[in-house]
Amino acid sequence: MSEPTPYISHAPYIEAVANALDAAGLTVADWNGDDNDPRDAYIEFDRTLTAPTYGDDTEVNLLWNEERGWMVGWGDVDSVSQSGLDWVIDLFCGVLPTPAEMVDEARTVVAKIPRPQGGPYGRYRDSGDDDGLDAQLATYHHNH
């Protein structure tokens, strides 16, 4: 018997976003939430969806970090290292936009390669902040 998957507090939120993307026709190839500090996650788009804009050999991901919020990352699958992507651009849409808001963001990301904003990366909070984030994340937990 396999070990039960440990509960990761932000995974239900990331799963809700991934499900909303799939339901909107923005096909998700994979997603994962990691219990790092700060907590982070990714949602990888199916390449057939992103190939017209980014090319056939490019992996495109929505990236989430509890301090920086949502970003988009992409890179050539042959050159992408295990530790990251060639490009990462902040979306500046906050830490917990709704799944529907992320569908709107993703439609833009899939249709057009984002350009750097020219400023420092976004930072909305610190991982140790007592600001209600855990309670907000818990609203996405439905008996997982």
Coordinates of C-alpha atoms in Angstrom, one line a residue:
M1 CA 0.0 0.0 0.0
S2 CA 1.4 3.4 -0.9
E3 CA 2.0 6.1 1.6
P4 CA -0.8 8.8 1.9
T5 CA 0.1 12.0 0.2
P6 CA 0.9 14.6 2.9
Y7 CA -1.5 17.6 3.1
I8 CA 0.0 20.7 1.5
S9 CA -2.0 23.7 2.4
H10 CA -1.9 25.5 -1.0
A11 CA -2.3 22.4 -3.2
P12 CA -6.2 22.7 -3.2
Y13 CA -5.9 26.3 -4.4
I14 CA -3.5 25.3 -7.2
E15 CA -5.7 22.4 -8.1
A16 CA -8.7 24.7 -8.3
V17 CA -6.8 27.0 -10.7
A18 CA -5.7 24.0 -12.8
N19 CA -9.2 22.7 -13.0
A20 CA -10.6 26.1 -14.0
L21 CA -7.9 26.3 -16.7
D22 CA -8.8 22.9 -18.0
A23 CA -12.6 23.7 -17.9
A24 CA -11.9 26.9 -20.0
G25 CA -10.0 24.9 -22.6
L26 CA -6.5 25.9 -21.5
T27 CA -5.2 22.3 -21.2
V28 CA -3.0 21.6 -18.2
A29 CA -0.3 18.9 -18.7
D30 CA 0.8 18.8 -15.1
W31 CA 0.7 20.7 -11.8
N32 CA 2.2 20.4 -8.4
G33 CA 2.4 22.3 -5.1
D34 CA 5.5 22.0 -3.0
D35 CA 5.7 22.6 0.7
N36 CA 8.9 24.7 0.6
D37 CA 9.5 27.9 2.4
P38 CA 8.2 30.0 0.9
R39 CA 5.4 27.7 -0.5
D40 CA 5.4 27.4 -4.3
A41 CA 3.7 25.6 -7.1
Y42 CA 3.5 25.3 -10.9
I43 CA 0.9 24.6 -13.5
E44 CA 2.4 23.4 -16.8
F45 CA 0.4 24.0 -20.0
D46 CA 0.0 21.3 -22.6
R47 CA 2.4 22.2 -25.4
T48 CA -0.2 21.9 -28.2
L49 CA -1.8 24.9 -26.5
T50 CA 1.3 27.0 -26.2
A51 CA 3.2 26.0 -29.4
P52 CA 1.6 28.6 -31.7
T53 CA 2.9 31.4 -29.5
Y54 CA 6.0 29.9 -27.9
G55 CA 7.1 27.2 -30.3
D56 CA 6.9 23.4 -30.2
D57 CA 10.0 22.9 -28.0
T58 CA 9.0 25.4 -25.2
E59 CA 7.6 24.4 -21.9
V60 CA 5.3 27.1 -20.5
N61 CA 4.2 27.2 -16.8
L62 CA 2.2 29.4 -14.5
L63 CA 4.3 29.6 -11.3
W64 CA 3.0 30.5 -7.9
N65 CA 4.9 31.6 -4.8
E66 CA 3.3 32.7 -1.6
E67 CA 5.4 35.8 -1.4
R68 CA 5.5 36.9 -5.1
G69 CA 2.1 35.6 -6.3
W70 CA 1.7 34.4 -9.9
M71 CA 4.4 34.4 -12.6
V72 CA 4.8 32.8 -16.0
G73 CA 7.9 30.9 -16.8
W74 CA 9.0 29.3 -20.1
G75 CA 12.0 27.7 -21.7
D76 CA 13.3 25.3 -24.3
V77 CA 12.7 21.8 -23.0
D78 CA 16.2 20.7 -24.1
S79 CA 17.9 23.5 -22.2
V80 CA 15.7 23.9 -19.2
S81 CA 17.5 22.7 -16.1
Q82 CA 15.9 20.9 -13.3
S83 CA 16.0 24.0 -11.2
G84 CA 14.2 26.5 -13.4
L85 CA 13.1 27.9 -16.7
D86 CA 14.8 30.3 -19.1
W87 CA 12.4 33.2 -18.5
V88 CA 10.3 34.1 -15.5
I89 CA 8.0 37.2 -15.6
D90 CA 5.8 38.4 -12.7
L91 CA 2.1 38.7 -13.6
F92 CA 1.4 41.3 -10.8
C93 CA -2.0 39.9 -10.1
G94 CA -1.6 39.2 -6.3
V95 CA -1.1 36.1 -4.3
L96 CA -4.6 34.6 -4.4
P97 CA -6.6 35.8 -7.4
T98 CA -9.6 33.6 -8.0
P99 CA -9.4 30.6 -10.4
A100 CA -11.6 32.6 -12.8
E101 CA -9.2 35.6 -12.7
M102 CA -6.3 33.2 -13.4
V103 CA -8.1 31.9 -16.4
D104 CA -8.2 35.5 -17.8
E105 CA -4.5 35.9 -17.0
A106 CA -3.7 32.5 -18.6
R107 CA -5.6 33.4 -21.8
T108 CA -3.3 36.4 -22.2
V109 CA -0.1 34.4 -21.4
V110 CA -1.0 31.7 -23.9
A111 CA -1.8 34.2 -26.7
K112 CA 1.2 36.5 -26.3
I113 CA 4.7 36.1 -24.7
P114 CA 4.8 38.6 -21.8
R115 CA 7.4 41.2 -21.7
P116 CA 9.4 42.2 -18.5
Q117 CA 7.8 45.0 -16.7
G118 CA 11.1 46.8 -16.2
G119 CA 10.9 47.0 -12.4
P120 CA 11.7 44.9 -9.4
Y121 CA 9.9 41.6 -9.1
G122 CA 6.6 41.6 -7.2
R123 CA 6.4 40.9 -3.5
Y124 CA 3.2 40.9 -1.6
R125 CA 4.1 39.3 1.7
D126 CA 6.6 37.3 3.6
S127 CA 6.2 33.6 4.2
G128 CA 5.9 34.1 8.0
D129 CA 3.3 36.8 7.9
D130 CA 0.2 36.4 10.0
D131 CA -2.1 37.9 7.4
G132 CA -4.9 35.3 7.0
L133 CA -3.4 33.6 4.0
D134 CA -3.7 30.2 5.5
A135 CA -7.4 30.8 6.3
Q136 CA -7.9 31.9 2.7
L137 CA -6.1 28.8 1.3
A138 CA -8.2 26.6 3.6
T139 CA -11.4 27.7 1.8
Y140 CA -10.2 25.7 -1.2
H141 CA -9.7 22.5 0.9
H142 CA -12.6 20.1 0.2
N143 CA -11.8 16.9 2.0
H144 CA -8.6 16.2 0.1

